[in-house]
PDB file of C-alpha atoms in Angstrom:
ATOM      1  CA  UNK A   1       0.000   0.000   0.000  1.00  0.00           C
ATOM      2  CA  UNK A   2       2.777   2.419   0.911  1.00  0.00           C
ATOM      3  CA  UNK A   3       4.542   1.761  -2.378  1.00  0.00           C
ATOM      4  CA  UNK A   4       1.339   2.501  -4.309  1.00  0.00           C
ATOM      5  CA  UNK A   5       0.902   5.810  -2.501  1.00  0.00           C
ATOM      6  CA  UNK A   6       4.516   6.744  -3.194  1.00  0.00           C
ATOM      7  CA  UNK A   7       4.140   5.829  -6.869  1.00  0.00           C
ATOM      8  CA  UNK A   8       0.966   7.922  -7.116  1.00  0.00           C
ATOM      9  CA  UNK A   9       2.728  10.903  -5.525  1.00  0.00           C
ATOM     10  CA  UNK A  10       5.621  10.672  -7.986  1.00  0.00           C
ATOM     11  CA  UNK A  11       3.206  10.293 -10.900  1.00  0.00           C
ATOM     12  CA  UNK A  12       1.353  13.429  -9.764  1.00  0.00           C
ATOM     13  CA  UNK A  13       4.602  15.402  -9.633  1.00  0.00           C
ATOM     14  CA  UNK A  14       5.386  14.154 -13.158  1.00  0.00           C
ATOM     15  CA  UNK A  15       2.077  15.557 -14.387  1.00  0.00           C
ATOM     16  CA  UNK A  16      -0.151  12.462 -14.730  1.00  0.00           C
ATOM     17  CA  UNK A  17      -3.808  12.962 -13.896  1.00  0.00           C
ATOM     18  CA  UNK A  18      -5.785  10.880 -11.402  1.00  0.00           C
ATOM     19  CA  UNK A  19      -7.357   8.659 -14.089  1.00  0.00           C
ATOM     20  CA  UNK A  20      -3.943   7.776 -15.538  1.00  0.00           C
ATOM     21  CA  UNK A  21      -2.544   7.059 -12.074  1.00  0.00           C
ATOM     22  CA  UNK A  22      -5.536   4.877 -11.159  1.00  0.00           C
ATOM     23  CA  UNK A  23      -5.237   2.941 -14.421  1.00  0.00           C
ATOM     24  CA  UNK A  24      -1.543   2.364 -13.836  1.00  0.00           C
ATOM     25  CA  UNK A  25      -2.061   1.178 -10.262  1.00  0.00           C
ATOM     26  CA  UNK A  26      -4.915  -1.107 -11.337  1.00  0.00           C
ATOM     27  CA  UNK A  27      -2.662  -2.673 -13.979  1.00  0.00           C
ATOM     28  CA  UNK A  28       0.177  -3.296 -11.512  1.00  0.00           C
ATOM     29  CA  UNK A  29       0.949  -6.952 -10.880  1.00  0.00           C
ATOM     30  CA  UNK A  30       2.809  -8.679  -8.088  1.00  0.00           C
ATOM     31  CA  UNK A  31       6.469  -9.266  -8.951  1.00  0.00           C
ATOM     32  CA  UNK A  32       7.005 -12.068  -6.466  1.00  0.00           C
ATOM     33  CA  UNK A  33       4.688 -14.480  -4.728  1.00  0.00           C
ATOM     34  CA  UNK A  34       4.222 -14.909  -1.019  1.00  0.00           C
ATOM     35  CA  UNK A  35       3.794 -11.259  -0.129  1.00  0.00           C
ATOM     36  CA  UNK A  36       0.389 -11.018   1.526  1.00  0.00           C
ATOM     37  CA  UNK A  37      -1.306 -12.939  -1.286  1.00  0.00           C
ATOM     38  CA  UNK A  38      -4.913 -13.733  -0.492  1.00  0.00           C
ATOM     39  CA  UNK A  39      -6.639 -16.773  -1.983  1.00  0.00           C
ATOM     40  CA  UNK A  40     -10.306 -17.590  -1.386  1.00  0.00           C
ATOM     41  CA  UNK A  41     -11.099 -21.293  -1.622  1.00  0.00           C
ATOM     42  CA  UNK A  42     -14.467 -22.655  -2.732  1.00  0.00           C
ATOM     43  CA  UNK A  43     -15.203 -23.798   0.833  1.00  0.00           C
ATOM     44  CA  UNK A  44     -14.771 -20.251   2.157  1.00  0.00           C
ATOM     45  CA  UNK A  45     -11.302 -20.788   3.606  1.00  0.00           C
ATOM     46  CA  UNK A  46      -9.133 -17.737   3.046  1.00  0.00           C
ATOM     47  CA  UNK A  47      -5.407 -18.436   2.734  1.00  0.00           C
ATOM     48  CA  UNK A  48      -3.129 -15.469   3.390  1.00  0.00           C
ATOM     49  CA  UNK A  49       0.299 -16.340   2.005  1.00  0.00           C
ATOM     50  CA  UNK A  50       2.955 -14.053   3.460  1.00  0.00           C
ATOM     51  CA  UNK A  51       5.709 -16.666   3.441  1.00  0.00           C
ATOM     52  CA  UNK A  52       8.196 -14.795   1.263  1.00  0.00           C
ATOM     53  CA  UNK A  53      10.137 -13.485   4.247  1.00  0.00           C
ATOM     54  CA  UNK A  54       9.737 -12.694   7.934  1.00  0.00           C
ATOM     55  CA  UNK A  55      11.010 -10.299  10.561  1.00  0.00           C
ATOM     56  CA  UNK A  56       9.442  -9.507  13.939  1.00  0.00           C
ATOM     57  CA  UNK A  57       7.902  -6.342  12.478  1.00  0.00           C
ATOM     58  CA  UNK A  58       6.443  -8.083   9.425  1.00  0.00           C
ATOM     59  CA  UNK A  59       5.161 -10.967  11.566  1.00  0.00           C
ATOM     60  CA  UNK A  60       3.333  -8.557  13.857  1.00  0.00           C
ATOM     61  CA  UNK A  61       1.893  -6.592  10.939  1.00  0.00           C
ATOM     62  CA  UNK A  62       0.839  -9.731   9.068  1.00  0.00           C
ATOM     63  CA  UNK A  63      -0.829 -11.287  12.110  1.00  0.00           C
ATOM     64  CA  UNK A  64      -2.762  -8.078  12.750  1.00  0.00           C
ATOM     65  CA  UNK A  65      -3.792  -7.834   9.088  1.00  0.00           C
ATOM     66  CA  UNK A  66      -5.014 -11.443   9.064  1.00  0.00           C
ATOM     67  CA  UNK A  67      -7.076 -10.862  12.213  1.00  0.00           C
ATOM     68  CA  UNK A  68      -8.590  -7.717  10.714  1.00  0.00           C
ATOM     69  CA  UNK A  69      -9.396  -9.578   7.502  1.00  0.00           C
ATOM     70  CA  UNK A  70     -10.992 -12.426   9.458  1.00  0.00           C
ATOM     71  CA  UNK A  71     -13.452 -10.379  11.448  1.00  0.00           C
ATOM     72  CA  UNK A  72     -15.414 -12.962  13.462  1.00  0.00           C
ATOM     73  CA  UNK A  73     -14.148 -15.953  11.478  1.00  0.00           C
ATOM     74  CA  UNK A  74     -11.890 -18.592  13.008  1.00  0.00           C
ATOM     75  CA  UNK A  75      -8.190 -17.795  12.554  1.00  0.00           C
ATOM     76  CA  UNK A  76      -5.257 -20.139  12.059  1.00  0.00           C
ATOM     77  CA  UNK A  77      -1.592 -19.103  12.049  1.00  0.00           C
ATOM     78  CA  UNK A  78       0.979 -21.386  10.399  1.00  0.00           C
ATOM     79  CA  UNK A  79       4.299 -19.829  11.365  1.00  0.00           C
ATOM     80  CA  UNK A  80       7.927 -20.798  10.952  1.00  0.00           C
ATOM     81  CA  UNK A  81      11.266 -19.299  11.832  1.00  0.00           C
ATOM     82  CA  UNK A  82      12.266 -15.700  11.308  1.00  0.00           C
ATOM     83  CA  UNK A  83      15.819 -15.707  10.029  1.00  0.00           C
ATOM     84  CA  UNK A  84      18.735 -13.467  10.987  1.00  0.00           C
ATOM     85  CA  UNK A  85      17.625 -12.719  14.539  1.00  0.00           C
ATOM     86  CA  UNK A  86      21.007 -13.621  16.121  1.00  0.00           C
ATOM     87  CA  UNK A  87      21.081 -13.848  19.919  1.00  0.00           C
ATOM     88  CA  UNK A  88      17.598 -12.347  20.233  1.00  0.00           C
ATOM     89  CA  UNK A  89      15.988 -15.059  18.109  1.00  0.00           C
ATOM     90  CA  UNK A  90      14.391 -17.158  20.861  1.00  0.00           C
ATOM     91  CA  UNK A  91      12.985 -14.090  22.630  1.00  0.00           C
ATOM     92  CA  UNK A  92      11.607 -12.635  19.390  1.00  0.00           C
ATOM     93  CA  UNK A  93       9.918 -15.907  18.473  1.00  0.00           C
ATOM     94  CA  UNK A  94       8.452 -16.150  21.974  1.00  0.00           C
ATOM     95  CA  UNK A  95       7.109 -12.607  21.587  1.00  0.00           C
ATOM     96  CA  UNK A  96       5.319 -13.645  18.390  1.00  0.00           C
ATOM     97  CA  UNK A  97       3.799 -16.631  20.208  1.00  0.00           C
ATOM     98  CA  UNK A  98       2.438 -14.291  22.876  1.00  0.00           C
ATOM     99  CA  UNK A  99       1.024 -11.982  20.194  1.00  0.00           C
ATOM    100  CA  UNK A 100      -0.748 -14.881  18.464  1.00  0.00           C
ATOM    101  CA  UNK A 101      -2.510 -15.604  21.746  1.00  0.00           C
ATOM    102  CA  UNK A 102      -3.192 -11.934  22.578  1.00  0.00           C
ATOM    103  CA  UNK A 103      -4.741 -11.303  19.170  1.00  0.00           C
ATOM    104  CA  UNK A 104      -7.092 -14.220  19.736  1.00  0.00           C
ATOM    105  CA  UNK A 105      -5.963 -16.637  17.041  1.00  0.00           C
ATOM    106  CA  UNK A 106      -7.790 -19.908  17.476  1.00  0.00           C
ATOM    107  CA  UNK A 107      -4.986 -22.162  16.287  1.00  0.00           C
ATOM    108  CA  UNK A 108      -1.209 -21.919  15.950  1.00  0.00           C
ATOM    109  CA  UNK A 109       0.876 -24.405  14.002  1.00  0.00           C
ATOM    110  CA  UNK A 110       4.560 -23.682  14.674  1.00  0.00           C
ATOM    111  CA  UNK A 111       6.755 -25.214  11.977  1.00  0.00           C
ATOM    112  CA  UNK A 112      10.308 -26.377  12.486  1.00  0.00           C
ATOM    113  CA  UNK A 113      12.746 -27.111  15.278  1.00  0.00           C
ATOM    114  CA  UNK A 114      14.327 -24.527  17.542  1.00  0.00           C
ATOM    115  CA  UNK A 115      12.821 -21.101  17.863  1.00  0.00           C
ATOM    116  CA  UNK A 116       9.358 -21.951  16.487  1.00  0.00           C
ATOM    117  CA  UNK A 117       9.091 -24.286  19.489  1.00  0.00           C
ATOM    118  CA  UNK A 118       9.581 -21.225  21.735  1.00  0.00           C
ATOM    119  CA  UNK A 119       6.809 -19.514  19.781  1.00  0.00           C
ATOM    120  CA  UNK A 120       4.486 -22.458  20.407  1.00  0.00           C
ATOM    121  CA  UNK A 121       5.462 -22.614  24.076  1.00  0.00           C
ATOM    122  CA  UNK A 122       4.634 -18.967  24.706  1.00  0.00           C
ATOM    123  CA  UNK A 123       1.288 -19.209  22.949  1.00  0.00           C
ATOM    124  CA  UNK A 124       0.413 -22.340  24.931  1.00  0.00           C
ATOM    125  CA  UNK A 125       1.477 -20.753  28.224  1.00  0.00           C
ATOM    126  CA  UNK A 126      -0.557 -17.606  27.603  1.00  0.00           C
ATOM    127  CA  UNK A 127      -3.653 -18.905  29.336  1.00  0.00           C
ATOM    128  CA  UNK A 128      -5.683 -17.878  26.304  1.00  0.00           C
ATOM    129  CA  UNK A 129      -7.867 -20.196  24.299  1.00  0.00           C
ATOM    130  CA  UNK A 130      -5.423 -20.943  21.471  1.00  0.00           C
ATOM    131  CA  UNK A 131      -4.875 -24.508  20.293  1.00  0.00           C
ATOM    132  CA  UNK A 132      -1.124 -24.930  19.771  1.00  0.00           C
ATOM    133  CA  UNK A 133       0.674 -27.524  17.673  1.00  0.00           C
ATOM    134  CA  UNK A 134       4.372 -27.841  16.828  1.00  0.00           C
ATOM    135  CA  UNK A 135       5.441 -29.809  13.766  1.00  0.00           C
ATOM    136  CA  UNK A 136       8.871 -30.643  12.396  1.00  0.00           C
ATOM    137  CA  UNK A 137       8.561 -29.587   8.773  1.00  0.00           C
ATOM    138  CA  UNK A 138       6.461 -28.213   5.933  1.00  0.00           C
ATOM    139  CA  UNK A 139       4.853 -31.530   4.875  1.00  0.00           C
ATOM    140  CA  UNK A 140       3.721 -32.106   8.458  1.00  0.00           C
ATOM    141  CA  UNK A 141       2.313 -28.564   8.572  1.00  0.00           C
ATOM    142  CA  UNK A 142       0.336 -29.152   5.372  1.00  0.00           C
ATOM    143  CA  UNK A 143      -1.044 -32.443   6.686  1.00  0.00           C
ATOM    144  CA  UNK A 144      -2.044 -31.010  10.063  1.00  0.00           C
ATOM    145  CA  UNK A 145      -3.485 -27.760   8.725  1.00  0.00           C
ATOM    146  CA  UNK A 146      -5.489 -29.629   6.091  1.00  0.00           C
ATOM    147  CA  UNK A 147      -6.958 -31.849   8.792  1.00  0.00           C
ATOM    148  CA  UNK A 148      -7.793 -28.959  11.130  1.00  0.00           C
ATOM    149  CA  UNK A 149      -9.112 -26.312   8.735  1.00  0.00           C
ATOM    150  CA  UNK A 150     -12.850 -25.718   8.662  1.00  0.00           C
ATOM    151  CA  UNK A 151     -14.935 -23.994   5.988  1.00  0.00           C
ATOM    152  CA  UNK A 152     -14.761 -20.237   6.482  1.00  0.00           C
ATOM    153  CA  UNK A 153     -11.411 -20.186   8.332  1.00  0.00           C
ATOM    154  CA  UNK A 154      -8.731 -17.597   7.672  1.00  0.00           C
ATOM    155  CA  UNK A 155      -5.258 -19.135   7.653  1.00  0.00           C
ATOM    156  CA  UNK A 156      -2.155 -16.934   7.788  1.00  0.00           C
ATOM    157  CA  UNK A 157       1.123 -18.502   6.618  1.00  0.00           C
ATOM    158  CA  UNK A 158       4.454 -16.762   7.317  1.00  0.00           C
ATOM    159  CA  UNK A 159       8.141 -17.522   7.837  1.00  0.00           C
ATOM    160  CA  UNK A 160      11.483 -16.618   6.357  1.00  0.00           C
ATOM    161  CA  UNK A 161      11.735 -17.923   2.806  1.00  0.00           C
ATOM    162  CA  UNK A 162      14.329 -20.585   3.624  1.00  0.00           C
ATOM    163  CA  UNK A 163      11.729 -22.394   5.759  1.00  0.00           C
ATOM    164  CA  UNK A 164       9.724 -23.113   2.608  1.00  0.00           C
ATOM    165  CA  UNK A 165       6.267 -22.324   3.979  1.00  0.00           C
ATOM    166  CA  UNK A 166       5.293 -20.905   0.606  1.00  0.00           C
ATOM    167  CA  UNK A 167       4.760 -24.527  -0.444  1.00  0.00           C
ATOM    168  CA  UNK A 168       2.417 -24.958   2.525  1.00  0.00           C
ATOM    169  CA  UNK A 169       0.420 -21.869   1.563  1.00  0.00           C
ATOM    170  CA  UNK A 170       0.132 -23.054  -2.040  1.00  0.00           C
ATOM    171  CA  UNK A 171      -0.975 -26.512  -0.923  1.00  0.00           C
ATOM    172  CA  UNK A 172      -3.593 -25.054   1.432  1.00  0.00           C
ATOM    173  CA  UNK A 173      -4.816 -22.713  -1.292  1.00  0.00           C
ATOM    174  CA  UNK A 174      -5.254 -25.670  -3.608  1.00  0.00           C
ATOM    175  CA  UNK A 175      -2.651 -24.505  -6.129  1.00  0.00           C
TER     176      UNK A 175
END
């Protein structure tokens, strides 16, 4: 959204009128997949694929966006590791687990060994009503999420790209 606003501002300075700017923005296409892509399945499940990359800031923003999109629908987070967090990695993953619970996600599937386990642990320890599962890898995440999803759910998928959760999002979207 911010990039679109910036592009519109530049186009205005260059002398394009509002209709030309709107047409250009409407014709814009995604250059890479896994950046807050939203797919609506026939059964009403909405898959939000944000698995291209992950940082604490983008995780927080994506989780909040998915909850806003969901409204009163059941929400599922399928989350993997955030790369390049150095010594703060475990604490930052735990913080995301707490946020999942605080935002009221119904289900968390933490994918991978190490820090995603801390994420799952914090969500489970929150005392909130979030069902928490930890799985070893992407195929296990696909299998579990497929079994647990219900018609109408909103499922948010995010991790650093090296985790490979984009494949999970595509599988859940039916691609």
